[in-house]
Amino acid sequence: MKYRNILFGFVFLLFTCATAQAAAGYTIESLASRIEVTPEGVYQVQEEISMTFLKPLHGFYRVLPTEYNFNDPSKQDIRVHVMDIRASDTLSVTRESGYTVIRVGDANRTVTGRQQYRISYLYDIGADRNAGFDEFYFNLAGEDWEVPIAAFAFSVRFPSPVERQSISFSRGVWGTTTSRGVTWELSADGTLLTGSVSQLQPGEALTVRVEMPQGYFLERTDYQAIVARFNILLYALAVAVAIFLWFRFGRDDDLVVVTQFSPPEGMTPMDLGYMIDGTLDPRDVTSMIFYWADKGCLSIVEEDKKFSFVKGRDPIGASTHEKQLFNSFFAGAKKGVVKITDLQGKFFSEYQKLTSSVDRYYRGERALSSATSRNMAVLSGLLVMIPALGYALACTANYPGPLSLIIFAAAIGFALFLGIIVHFMMRIWHLRKPIGKIFWMLLLVVASLFGGSVLAVFSLMSEVEIGFGLVEALKVVATIVPIVFLAILTRKRSAFGQKKLEQILGFREFIDKVEMDKLKRMIDDDPQFYYHILSFAIVMGLEKKWAKKFASITLEPPSWYMGHYTVWDAMFLSSMLNRCNTALVASVAVAPKSSPGSRFGGSSFGGGGFSGGGFGGGGGGAW
């Protein structure tokens, strides 16, 4: 009865294995693993597998564990680095959820019959963490293979001799401590361990543990820790240099604003809008329509809420860029009349050319910022490379490679992203209301937190400890934010820019705060005064406030507007202006459609170890 049960169990096991292999569609005849241990404790692994595909399959895959979490405060979790992966056929590597997955074979091709694959890789568990001894504790074969391995052979080459009595094997399911069926030998010089085992079943592992005296492996230099310590000094120095450049070259003089009752001399609304923030916006361009209307250069006709413009005389004493804008605006006119629909998709390219013309005009003696401060601002901005590089090295100095460049680029990207926000925040800071300033400051804080979170994720990709990565991410954000902020501020206004901005702010203060008594006297002296100021109010975003000031004042309809209206007052005009300006902005800001062809787009457990308890192992199969 006893032998019959044993025979039945053996037959059942064979039946189960055969069923598993048939379901998987392949068998594994042999697996050979050759490991060379470096003096620093890095494992150079070569594996060769012989398989038979019973149905068309693509190739072989190998799964290597890279995270070991002990859930014990006294033991440090381990992140393994798998590097320099090579294969005998088409190779793809993915890293996910604590594993490195190596796929060998072509996704566009299937094969059948006998197949052989070779892979090699470096498996680095990091510096020795055991007190009092060193060890080689490794799963030569892991328990996660899909089908049985008929024959498994191994060899381990050590950098210096090991003692025979310090070697122990375990073979079986996870937790097994016996070495049943393992044959092995140690060379006479004690440096080469070889052996084999037959018929490893799915769920079985083969583990070896070799204990060495403390100091067997060479002590490693933790370059990342060294870089992290030096980063504090380098970051502080970078911020100090940015502060110095701003203090020495970038501090603006205090603005002296005196109320001004007329636009700055020789300045159109387009010039005024450009000088406020140093850029040419669509509103800066469209405000010129009402400026030209007031000057008799065009008339506005509204029919069924659709606008057209009738050309009048050419602008007198106009600058080159004003003439360019006027001529391009009426370039498609038919008998001197241009409609909003004529401008759609066509005026965008002209707007881009105009931007270049205005930029060229405000250079040299008309430059809005000093040349020295612009150069120093660029130099200040380049300082972000110091924390970006420091952060990349703090995460990857022990294992430099492509990820180092990726993290460096991510930090630079964060600095550019932050620079855009600070630029838009500061370019009209002197015009913002308190609530607007609070909003932008909160946006800057949120952007910094978001950027820091993204950089922290990149640090985790490098497999550093979570706490270390978060601290380094916090350090780099705390450095990049002030550097970017100071780089933007280092662009100092020129004497010309200072004078013009003071005049603009004085004129803006008049539009914003003029008293009714003063306004009525000015209207009595000039009935068209409202229209003279209108285009400038538009470019500064004050047209509604300007209209409200005239809500109780009778206005004469302008000679340059023709449309259907029964009651003419400032509020009606404001409504008409809003409709017209919205249509004009759309014609400037919308790009023409492109053709399709032009788009692109330790044995830390003590004792002799147990099966599956070491590093490495994992499993594999066919795909």
Coordinates of C-alpha atoms in Angstrom, one line a residue:
M1 CA 0.0 0.0 0.0
K2 CA 2.8 2.4 0.9
Y3 CA 4.7 1.9 -2.4
R4 CA 1.5 2.1 -4.3
N5 CA 0.7 5.6 -2.8
I6 CA 4.3 6.7 -3.6
L7 CA 3.9 5.5 -7.2
F8 CA 0.5 7.2 -7.5
G9 CA 1.9 10.5 -6.2
F10 CA 4.8 10.3 -8.6
V11 CA 2.5 9.6 -11.5
F12 CA 0.2 12.4 -10.4
L13 CA 3.2 14.8 -10.3
L14 CA 4.3 13.8 -13.8
F15 CA 0.7 14.2 -15.1
T16 CA 0.5 17.7 -13.5
C17 CA 3.8 18.8 -15.0
A18 CA 2.8 17.5 -18.4
T19 CA -0.5 19.3 -18.2
A20 CA 1.1 22.5 -17.2
Q21 CA 3.6 22.3 -20.1
A22 CA 0.9 21.5 -22.6
A23 CA -1.2 24.5 -21.4
A24 CA 1.9 26.8 -21.5
G25 CA 2.8 25.6 -24.9
Y26 CA 6.5 25.1 -24.2
T27 CA 9.1 23.1 -22.1
I28 CA 12.4 24.1 -20.6
E29 CA 15.1 21.4 -21.1
S30 CA 17.9 23.2 -19.3
L31 CA 18.9 26.4 -17.6
A32 CA 22.5 27.3 -16.9
S33 CA 23.6 30.3 -14.7
R34 CA 27.1 31.6 -14.5
I35 CA 27.8 34.3 -11.9
E36 CA 31.0 36.3 -11.4
V37 CA 31.1 38.2 -8.1
T38 CA 33.2 41.4 -8.2
P39 CA 35.4 42.5 -5.3
E40 CA 32.8 45.2 -4.6
G41 CA 30.0 42.6 -4.4
V42 CA 28.3 43.2 -7.8
Y43 CA 27.0 40.1 -9.5
Q44 CA 27.8 39.7 -13.2
V45 CA 25.2 37.1 -14.3
Q46 CA 25.0 35.1 -17.6
E47 CA 22.1 32.8 -18.2
E48 CA 21.5 30.4 -21.0
I49 CA 18.2 28.6 -21.5
S50 CA 17.2 25.8 -23.8
M51 CA 13.4 25.7 -24.6
T52 CA 11.1 23.8 -26.9
F53 CA 8.1 25.7 -28.2
L54 CA 5.1 23.4 -28.8
K55 CA 3.2 26.2 -30.5
P56 CA 4.2 29.5 -32.2
L57 CA 5.6 31.8 -29.6
H58 CA 7.7 35.0 -29.7
G59 CA 10.5 34.2 -27.3
F60 CA 11.7 34.1 -23.7
Y61 CA 11.1 36.4 -20.8
R62 CA 12.9 36.8 -17.5
V63 CA 11.5 38.5 -14.3
L64 CA 14.1 39.8 -11.7
P65 CA 13.0 41.1 -8.3
T66 CA 14.5 44.5 -7.5
E67 CA 12.8 45.6 -4.3
Y68 CA 13.1 43.9 -0.9
N69 CA 11.0 45.3 1.9
F70 CA 11.6 43.8 5.3
N71 CA 8.8 45.6 7.2
D72 CA 11.3 45.8 10.1
P73 CA 12.6 49.2 11.3
S74 CA 15.9 47.5 12.3
K75 CA 16.5 46.4 8.7
Q76 CA 17.0 48.8 5.8
D77 CA 14.9 48.1 2.7
I78 CA 16.9 47.3 -0.4
R79 CA 16.6 48.5 -3.9
V80 CA 18.6 46.5 -6.4
H81 CA 20.0 48.0 -9.6
V82 CA 19.9 45.8 -12.7
M83 CA 22.2 47.2 -15.4
D84 CA 24.0 46.5 -18.6
I85 CA 21.3 44.1 -19.8
R86 CA 22.2 42.2 -23.0
A87 CA 20.6 39.3 -25.0
S88 CA 21.2 37.0 -27.9
D89 CA 18.0 38.2 -29.7
T90 CA 15.8 41.3 -29.9
L91 CA 15.7 42.8 -26.4
S92 CA 13.1 44.9 -24.5
V93 CA 13.3 45.8 -20.8
T94 CA 10.6 47.2 -18.6
R95 CA 10.7 48.1 -14.9
E96 CA 7.5 47.9 -12.9
S97 CA 6.3 47.3 -9.3
G98 CA 9.6 46.2 -7.9
Y99 CA 10.6 43.9 -10.8
T100 CA 12.8 44.2 -14.0
V101 CA 11.2 42.3 -16.9
I102 CA 13.5 41.2 -19.7
R103 CA 11.9 40.1 -22.9
V104 CA 13.9 38.4 -25.6
G105 CA 12.4 37.8 -29.0
D106 CA 10.5 39.7 -31.7
A107 CA 7.0 40.8 -31.1
N108 CA 6.4 40.7 -34.9
R109 CA 7.7 37.2 -35.3
T110 CA 6.9 33.8 -33.9
V111 CA 9.0 30.6 -33.7
T112 CA 8.5 26.9 -32.9
G113 CA 10.7 24.0 -31.9
R114 CA 14.0 24.1 -30.1
Q115 CA 15.2 27.5 -29.1
Q116 CA 18.2 28.8 -27.1
Y117 CA 18.5 32.2 -25.6
R118 CA 21.3 34.0 -23.7
I119 CA 21.0 37.0 -21.5
S120 CA 23.5 38.8 -19.2
Y121 CA 23.2 41.5 -16.7
L122 CA 24.7 43.2 -13.6
Y123 CA 22.8 42.6 -10.4
D124 CA 23.8 45.1 -7.7
I125 CA 22.3 44.9 -4.2
G126 CA 24.4 47.9 -3.1
A127 CA 26.9 48.1 -0.2
D128 CA 27.1 45.5 2.5
R129 CA 24.6 46.0 5.3
N130 CA 25.5 43.2 7.7
A131 CA 27.4 43.9 10.9
G132 CA 30.2 41.4 11.6
F133 CA 30.2 39.4 8.3
D134 CA 29.8 39.6 4.6
E135 CA 27.8 37.2 2.5
F136 CA 26.7 36.0 -0.9
Y137 CA 23.0 35.1 -0.5
F138 CA 21.4 34.5 -3.8
N139 CA 18.5 32.6 -5.4
L140 CA 20.3 30.8 -8.2
A141 CA 16.9 29.7 -9.5
G142 CA 13.7 31.5 -8.4
E143 CA 10.4 30.0 -7.6
D144 CA 8.4 31.9 -10.2
W145 CA 9.1 29.8 -13.3
E146 CA 5.9 28.8 -15.2
V147 CA 6.9 25.3 -16.1
P148 CA 9.4 22.7 -14.7
I149 CA 13.2 23.1 -15.5
A150 CA 14.4 19.7 -16.5
A151 CA 18.1 20.4 -15.6
F152 CA 19.7 23.4 -13.9
A153 CA 23.5 24.0 -13.7
F154 CA 25.3 26.9 -12.0
S155 CA 28.8 28.3 -11.4
V156 CA 29.8 31.1 -9.1
R157 CA 33.2 32.7 -9.3
F158 CA 34.3 34.5 -6.2
P159 CA 37.0 37.3 -6.2
S160 CA 39.0 35.5 -3.4
P161 CA 38.7 32.1 -1.7
V162 CA 35.8 31.1 0.5
E163 CA 35.5 28.3 3.0
R164 CA 33.7 25.1 2.2
Q165 CA 32.0 25.0 5.6
S166 CA 30.6 28.4 5.0
I167 CA 28.5 27.3 2.0
S168 CA 24.9 26.1 2.4
F169 CA 22.2 25.3 -0.1
S170 CA 18.4 25.0 0.1
R171 CA 16.1 23.7 -2.5
G172 CA 12.3 23.6 -2.5
V173 CA 9.3 25.8 -2.0
W174 CA 9.7 29.1 -0.2
G175 CA 11.0 28.6 3.3
T176 CA 12.5 25.2 2.7
T177 CA 15.9 24.6 4.5
T178 CA 16.9 21.2 3.1
S179 CA 19.3 20.8 0.1
R180 CA 17.7 17.6 -1.3
G181 CA 19.0 16.8 -4.8
V182 CA 21.7 19.5 -5.0
T183 CA 25.2 18.4 -6.0
W184 CA 28.0 20.9 -5.8
E185 CA 31.8 21.3 -5.7
L186 CA 34.3 24.0 -4.6
S187 CA 37.5 24.3 -6.5
A188 CA 40.8 23.6 -4.8
D189 CA 41.6 27.3 -4.7
G190 CA 38.2 28.1 -3.1
T191 CA 37.1 30.6 -5.8
L192 CA 34.8 28.6 -8.1
L193 CA 31.6 27.0 -6.9
T194 CA 29.8 24.7 -9.4
G195 CA 26.8 22.4 -9.1
S196 CA 23.5 21.2 -10.6
V197 CA 20.1 20.0 -9.7
S198 CA 17.5 18.1 -11.7
Q199 CA 13.9 18.8 -12.3
L200 CA 13.1 22.1 -10.6
Q201 CA 9.3 22.3 -10.4
P202 CA 7.3 25.6 -10.6
G203 CA 7.3 27.1 -7.1
E204 CA 10.7 25.6 -6.2
A205 CA 13.8 27.7 -5.7
L206 CA 17.5 26.9 -5.4
T207 CA 19.3 29.2 -3.0
V208 CA 22.9 29.4 -1.9
R209 CA 24.4 31.3 1.0
V210 CA 28.1 31.8 1.5
E211 CA 29.2 33.6 4.6
M212 CA 32.5 35.5 4.5
P213 CA 34.5 37.4 7.1
Q214 CA 33.8 41.1 7.5
G215 CA 35.7 43.1 4.9
Y216 CA 35.6 40.3 2.3
F217 CA 34.0 42.8 -0.1
L218 CA 35.7 46.1 -0.7
E219 CA 34.1 49.1 1.0
R220 CA 32.2 51.2 -1.5
T221 CA 32.2 55.0 -1.8
D222 CA 28.6 56.4 -1.6
Y223 CA 29.0 59.1 -4.1
Q224 CA 25.3 60.1 -3.8
A225 CA 25.7 60.8 -0.1
I226 CA 28.8 62.9 -0.8
V227 CA 27.0 64.9 -3.5
A228 CA 24.0 65.4 -1.3
R229 CA 26.2 66.9 1.4
F230 CA 28.1 69.2 -1.0
N231 CA 24.8 70.3 -2.7
I232 CA 23.9 72.3 0.4
L233 CA 26.9 74.5 -0.1
L234 CA 26.6 74.7 -3.9
Y235 CA 22.9 75.5 -3.7
A236 CA 23.5 78.3 -1.2
L237 CA 26.4 79.7 -3.4
A238 CA 24.1 79.7 -6.5
V239 CA 21.4 81.6 -4.7
A240 CA 24.0 84.0 -3.2
V241 CA 25.3 84.7 -6.7
A242 CA 21.8 85.3 -8.0
I243 CA 21.1 87.8 -5.2
F244 CA 24.4 89.6 -5.9
L245 CA 23.6 89.9 -9.6
W246 CA 20.2 91.3 -8.9
F247 CA 21.5 93.7 -6.2
R248 CA 24.3 94.9 -8.4
F249 CA 22.7 95.1 -11.8
G250 CA 19.0 94.5 -11.6
R251 CA 17.4 96.7 -8.9
D252 CA 15.0 99.1 -10.5
D253 CA 14.8 102.7 -9.4
D254 CA 11.6 103.7 -7.6
L255 CA 8.9 104.9 -9.9
V256 CA 7.9 108.5 -9.6
V257 CA 4.3 108.7 -10.9
V258 CA 2.7 112.1 -11.6
T259 CA -0.9 112.3 -12.9
Q260 CA -0.9 113.0 -16.7
F261 CA -4.0 114.2 -18.5
S262 CA -2.9 113.2 -22.0
P263 CA -1.1 110.2 -23.6
P264 CA 2.7 110.3 -23.5
E265 CA 3.9 112.4 -26.5
G266 CA 4.6 110.4 -29.7
M267 CA 3.1 107.2 -28.3
T268 CA 0.2 105.3 -29.9
P269 CA -1.9 102.7 -28.0
M270 CA 0.2 100.0 -29.5
D271 CA 3.4 101.5 -28.2
L272 CA 1.9 102.1 -24.8
G273 CA 0.7 98.5 -24.6
Y274 CA 4.1 97.2 -25.6
M275 CA 5.9 99.3 -23.1
I276 CA 3.7 98.2 -20.2
D277 CA 4.9 94.5 -20.4
G278 CA 7.5 94.3 -23.1
T279 CA 5.3 92.2 -25.4
L280 CA 2.9 92.9 -28.3
D281 CA -0.5 91.4 -27.4
P282 CA -3.5 91.2 -29.8
R283 CA -5.3 93.9 -27.7
D284 CA -2.4 96.2 -28.3
V285 CA -2.9 95.8 -32.0
T286 CA -6.7 96.0 -32.1
S287 CA -6.8 99.2 -30.0
M288 CA -5.2 100.9 -33.0
I289 CA -8.5 100.6 -34.9
F290 CA -10.2 103.1 -32.6
Y291 CA -7.0 105.2 -32.5
W292 CA -7.1 105.5 -36.3
A293 CA -10.8 106.1 -36.2
D294 CA -10.3 109.1 -34.0
K295 CA -7.6 110.4 -36.3
G296 CA -9.8 110.1 -39.4
C297 CA -7.9 107.2 -40.9
L298 CA -10.9 104.8 -41.0
S299 CA -14.6 104.5 -40.3
I300 CA -16.4 101.6 -38.6
V301 CA -19.6 100.3 -40.1
E302 CA -21.9 97.8 -38.2
E303 CA -24.6 95.9 -39.9
D304 CA -26.4 93.1 -38.1
K305 CA -23.6 93.0 -35.5
K306 CA -21.0 92.5 -38.3
F307 CA -18.3 95.0 -38.7
S308 CA -16.5 96.4 -41.7
F309 CA -13.9 99.2 -41.9
V310 CA -13.7 101.9 -44.5
K311 CA -10.2 103.3 -45.2
G312 CA -9.7 107.0 -44.8
R313 CA -6.4 109.0 -45.0
D314 CA -3.0 107.5 -44.1
P315 CA -1.7 108.1 -40.6
I316 CA 0.3 111.3 -40.2
G317 CA 3.7 111.1 -38.6
A318 CA 3.4 107.4 -38.0
S319 CA 6.3 105.1 -37.1
T320 CA 7.4 102.4 -39.4
H321 CA 5.6 99.7 -37.5
E322 CA 2.4 101.7 -37.4
K323 CA 2.5 102.1 -41.1
Q324 CA 3.2 98.4 -41.5
L325 CA 0.1 97.6 -39.4
F326 CA -2.1 100.0 -41.2
N327 CA -1.1 98.8 -44.7
S328 CA -1.4 95.1 -43.8
F329 CA -4.8 95.8 -42.2
F330 CA -6.2 97.1 -45.5
A331 CA -4.1 94.9 -47.7
G332 CA -7.2 92.7 -48.6
A333 CA -9.6 95.6 -48.8
K334 CA -12.0 95.8 -51.7
K335 CA -12.7 99.3 -52.9
G336 CA -11.2 100.5 -49.6
V337 CA -13.4 98.4 -47.4
V338 CA -12.3 95.4 -45.3
K339 CA -14.6 93.1 -43.3
I340 CA -13.8 91.1 -40.2
T341 CA -14.2 87.9 -42.3
D342 CA -11.5 89.1 -44.6
L343 CA -9.1 89.2 -41.8
Q344 CA -9.8 85.7 -40.3
G345 CA -6.7 83.5 -40.7
K346 CA -4.8 86.0 -42.8
F347 CA -3.9 88.7 -40.3
F348 CA -2.1 86.3 -38.0
S349 CA 1.1 86.1 -40.1
E350 CA 1.1 89.9 -40.4
Y351 CA 0.8 90.1 -36.6
Q352 CA 3.9 87.9 -36.2
K353 CA 5.9 90.1 -38.6
L354 CA 4.7 93.2 -36.7
T355 CA 5.9 91.8 -33.4
S356 CA 9.4 91.5 -34.9
S357 CA 9.2 95.1 -36.2
V358 CA 8.2 96.5 -32.8
D359 CA 10.9 94.5 -31.1
R360 CA 13.5 95.9 -33.4
Y361 CA 12.2 99.4 -32.9
Y362 CA 12.6 99.3 -29.2
R363 CA 16.3 98.5 -29.2
G364 CA 19.4 100.6 -28.8
E365 CA 18.6 104.0 -27.2
R366 CA 14.8 103.0 -27.1
A367 CA 15.5 99.7 -25.3
L368 CA 13.2 99.2 -22.4
S369 CA 15.8 97.4 -20.3
S370 CA 19.6 97.9 -20.0
A371 CA 21.9 95.7 -22.0
T372 CA 24.0 94.9 -19.0
S373 CA 21.1 93.8 -16.9
R374 CA 19.8 91.6 -19.7
N375 CA 23.1 89.8 -19.9
M376 CA 23.3 89.4 -16.1
A377 CA 19.7 88.1 -16.1
V378 CA 20.7 85.4 -18.6
L379 CA 23.8 84.5 -16.4
S380 CA 21.5 84.4 -13.3
G381 CA 19.1 82.1 -15.1
L382 CA 21.9 79.7 -16.1
L383 CA 22.6 79.2 -12.3
V384 CA 19.7 76.8 -12.3
M385 CA 22.0 74.3 -13.9
I386 CA 23.8 73.9 -10.6
P387 CA 20.9 72.6 -8.6
A388 CA 19.6 70.6 -11.6
L389 CA 22.9 68.9 -12.0
G390 CA 23.3 68.5 -8.2
Y391 CA 19.9 66.8 -7.9
A392 CA 20.6 64.5 -10.8
L393 CA 23.9 63.4 -9.3
A394 CA 22.4 63.1 -5.8
C395 CA 20.0 60.5 -7.2
T396 CA 22.3 58.7 -9.6
A397 CA 26.0 59.3 -8.9
N398 CA 26.4 55.7 -7.8
Y399 CA 24.9 54.4 -11.0
P400 CA 25.3 57.2 -13.6
G401 CA 23.5 56.6 -16.9
P402 CA 20.6 57.9 -19.1
L403 CA 18.5 58.4 -16.0
S404 CA 21.0 61.0 -14.8
L405 CA 20.3 63.1 -18.0
I406 CA 16.6 62.5 -17.6
I407 CA 16.5 63.8 -14.1
F408 CA 18.7 66.8 -15.0
A409 CA 16.4 67.6 -17.9
A410 CA 13.4 67.3 -15.6
A411 CA 14.9 69.8 -13.2
I412 CA 15.7 72.2 -16.0
G413 CA 12.1 71.8 -17.3
F414 CA 10.8 72.7 -13.9
A415 CA 12.9 75.8 -13.9
L416 CA 11.6 76.8 -17.4
F417 CA 8.0 76.1 -16.3
L418 CA 8.5 78.3 -13.2
G419 CA 10.2 81.0 -15.3
I420 CA 7.2 81.3 -17.5
I421 CA 4.9 81.7 -14.5
V422 CA 7.2 84.3 -12.9
H423 CA 7.5 86.2 -16.1
F424 CA 3.8 86.6 -16.6
M425 CA 3.4 87.4 -12.9
M426 CA 6.0 90.1 -12.8
R427 CA 5.6 91.8 -16.2
I428 CA 2.7 94.0 -15.1
W429 CA 3.2 93.6 -11.3
H430 CA 3.0 97.4 -10.8
L431 CA -0.5 97.4 -12.5
R432 CA -2.0 94.4 -10.6
K433 CA -4.6 94.8 -7.9
P434 CA -3.9 93.3 -4.5
I435 CA -6.2 90.3 -5.2
G436 CA -4.4 89.7 -8.4
K437 CA -1.0 89.7 -6.7
I438 CA -2.3 87.2 -4.1
F439 CA -3.6 85.0 -6.9
W440 CA -0.3 84.9 -8.7
M441 CA 1.7 84.3 -5.5
L442 CA -0.6 81.3 -4.7
L443 CA -0.2 80.1 -8.2
L444 CA 3.6 80.3 -7.8
V445 CA 3.4 78.2 -4.5
V446 CA 1.2 75.6 -6.2
A447 CA 3.5 75.4 -9.2
S448 CA 6.5 74.9 -6.9
L449 CA 4.7 72.2 -4.9
F450 CA 3.6 70.5 -8.1
G451 CA 7.1 70.7 -9.6
G452 CA 8.7 69.4 -6.4
S453 CA 6.3 66.4 -6.5
V454 CA 7.2 65.6 -10.1
L455 CA 10.9 65.8 -9.3
A456 CA 10.4 63.5 -6.2
V457 CA 8.8 60.9 -8.6
F458 CA 12.0 61.1 -10.7
S459 CA 14.1 60.5 -7.6
L460 CA 12.1 57.4 -6.9
M461 CA 12.8 56.2 -10.4
S462 CA 16.5 56.2 -9.4
E463 CA 15.5 53.8 -6.6
V464 CA 17.0 56.0 -3.8
E465 CA 15.4 55.8 -0.4
I466 CA 12.1 57.7 -0.3
G467 CA 13.2 60.0 2.6
F468 CA 16.4 60.8 0.8
G469 CA 14.7 61.5 -2.5
L470 CA 12.1 63.8 -0.8
V471 CA 14.8 65.8 1.0
E472 CA 16.8 66.2 -2.2
A473 CA 13.7 67.3 -4.1
L474 CA 12.8 69.8 -1.4
K475 CA 16.4 71.2 -1.6
V476 CA 16.4 71.6 -5.3
V477 CA 13.0 73.3 -5.4
A478 CA 14.0 75.7 -2.6
T479 CA 17.0 76.6 -4.7
I480 CA 15.5 76.9 -8.2
V481 CA 12.5 79.1 -7.1
P482 CA 14.6 82.0 -5.8
I483 CA 17.1 81.7 -8.6
V484 CA 14.3 81.9 -11.3
F485 CA 12.6 84.7 -9.4
L486 CA 15.8 86.7 -9.2
A487 CA 16.7 86.1 -12.8
I488 CA 13.5 87.6 -14.0
L489 CA 13.9 90.6 -11.6
T490 CA 17.5 91.2 -12.8
R491 CA 16.3 92.8 -16.1
K492 CA 16.5 96.4 -15.0
R493 CA 14.5 99.2 -16.7
S494 CA 16.6 101.5 -18.9
A495 CA 16.5 105.3 -18.3
F496 CA 14.2 105.4 -21.4
G497 CA 12.0 102.6 -20.1
Q498 CA 11.8 104.2 -16.6
K499 CA 10.7 107.5 -18.0
K500 CA 8.1 106.1 -20.4
L501 CA 6.7 103.8 -17.7
E502 CA 6.3 106.7 -15.3
Q503 CA 4.4 108.7 -17.9
I504 CA 2.2 105.7 -18.8
L505 CA 1.3 105.1 -15.1
G506 CA 0.6 108.8 -14.6
F507 CA -1.8 108.7 -17.6
R508 CA -3.4 105.5 -16.4
E509 CA -4.0 107.1 -13.0
F510 CA -5.8 109.9 -14.7
I511 CA -8.2 107.5 -16.6
D512 CA -8.7 105.4 -13.5
K513 CA -9.2 108.2 -10.9
V514 CA -10.2 111.4 -12.6
E515 CA -12.9 113.3 -10.8
M516 CA -16.2 114.3 -12.5
D517 CA -15.7 118.0 -12.1
K518 CA -12.4 117.9 -13.9
L519 CA -13.8 115.6 -16.6
K520 CA -16.8 117.9 -17.3
R521 CA -14.4 120.9 -17.8
M522 CA -12.3 118.9 -20.2
I523 CA -15.4 117.8 -22.2
D524 CA -16.6 121.4 -22.4
D525 CA -13.2 122.4 -23.8
D526 CA -13.1 119.4 -26.2
P527 CA -16.4 117.6 -26.9
Q528 CA -14.5 114.7 -28.6
F529 CA -12.2 114.2 -25.5
Y530 CA -13.8 110.9 -24.7
Y531 CA -12.9 109.5 -28.1
H532 CA -9.4 110.9 -28.0
I533 CA -8.7 108.8 -24.8
L534 CA -10.8 105.8 -25.7
S535 CA -8.1 103.7 -27.6
F536 CA -5.6 104.2 -24.7
A537 CA -8.2 103.1 -22.2
I538 CA -8.8 100.0 -24.3
V539 CA -5.2 98.9 -24.4
M540 CA -5.0 99.3 -20.6
G541 CA -8.2 97.4 -20.0
L542 CA -10.0 100.5 -18.6
E543 CA -12.6 101.0 -21.4
K544 CA -15.5 100.0 -19.2
K545 CA -14.4 102.2 -16.3
W546 CA -13.9 105.1 -18.8
A547 CA -17.4 104.6 -20.1
K548 CA -18.9 104.6 -16.7
K549 CA -17.4 108.0 -15.9
F550 CA -19.5 109.3 -18.9
A551 CA -22.7 107.6 -17.9
S552 CA -24.2 110.9 -16.8
I553 CA -22.6 113.0 -19.5
T554 CA -24.2 113.5 -22.9
L555 CA -21.9 112.5 -25.7
E556 CA -22.1 113.4 -29.4
P557 CA -22.0 110.3 -31.6
P558 CA -18.6 109.9 -33.3
S559 CA -18.3 110.7 -36.9
W560 CA -16.4 107.5 -37.5
Y561 CA -19.1 105.1 -36.5
M562 CA -22.1 104.1 -38.7
G563 CA -24.7 101.7 -37.3
H564 CA -28.2 101.3 -36.1
Y565 CA -28.9 102.9 -32.7
T566 CA -31.8 104.9 -31.1
V567 CA -30.0 106.1 -28.0
W568 CA -26.3 107.0 -28.1
D569 CA -24.4 107.1 -24.8
A570 CA -21.2 105.9 -23.3
M571 CA -22.6 102.5 -22.2
F572 CA -23.9 101.8 -25.7
L573 CA -20.6 102.7 -27.2
S574 CA -18.8 100.5 -24.6
S575 CA -21.0 97.5 -25.7
M576 CA -20.3 98.2 -29.4
L577 CA -16.6 98.4 -28.6
N578 CA -16.6 95.1 -26.8
R579 CA -18.3 93.4 -29.7
C580 CA -15.9 94.9 -32.3
N581 CA -12.8 94.4 -30.3
T582 CA -13.6 90.7 -29.5
A583 CA -14.0 90.1 -33.3
L584 CA -10.8 91.9 -34.0
V585 CA -8.8 90.0 -31.4
A586 CA -10.0 86.7 -32.9
S587 CA -8.8 87.8 -36.3
V588 CA -5.4 88.6 -34.9
A589 CA -4.9 85.6 -32.6
V590 CA -6.3 82.8 -34.8
A591 CA -3.6 81.1 -37.0
P592 CA -4.5 80.0 -40.5
K593 CA -5.2 76.3 -41.0
S594 CA -2.2 74.4 -42.2
S595 CA -2.3 71.6 -44.8
P596 CA -2.1 68.0 -43.4
G597 CA 1.4 67.6 -44.8
S598 CA 2.8 70.5 -42.9
R599 CA 1.8 69.3 -39.4
F600 CA 4.2 67.4 -37.2
G601 CA 3.8 66.9 -34.4
G602 CA 22.0 39.3 4.6
S603 CA 20.8 36.5 4.8
S604 CA 19.6 39.1 7.1
F605 CA 17.6 36.3 8.7
G606 CA 20.6 34.5 10.2
G607 CA 21.5 30.8 10.1
G608 CA 22.1 29.0 6.8
G609 CA 19.3 30.7 4.9
F610 CA 16.3 29.1 3.2
S611 CA 15.0 28.4 -0.2
G612 CA 13.9 31.6 -2.0
G613 CA 15.2 33.7 0.8
G614 CA 18.1 35.3 -1.0
F615 CA 18.4 38.1 -3.6
G616 CA 17.9 37.5 -7.3
G617 CA 15.8 34.5 -8.5
G618 CA 12.5 35.6 -9.9
G619 CA 11.3 33.5 -12.8
G620 CA 10.5 33.5 -16.4
G621 CA 8.8 31.7 -19.3
A622 CA 7.8 32.1 -22.9
W623 CA 5.7 34.8 -24.5

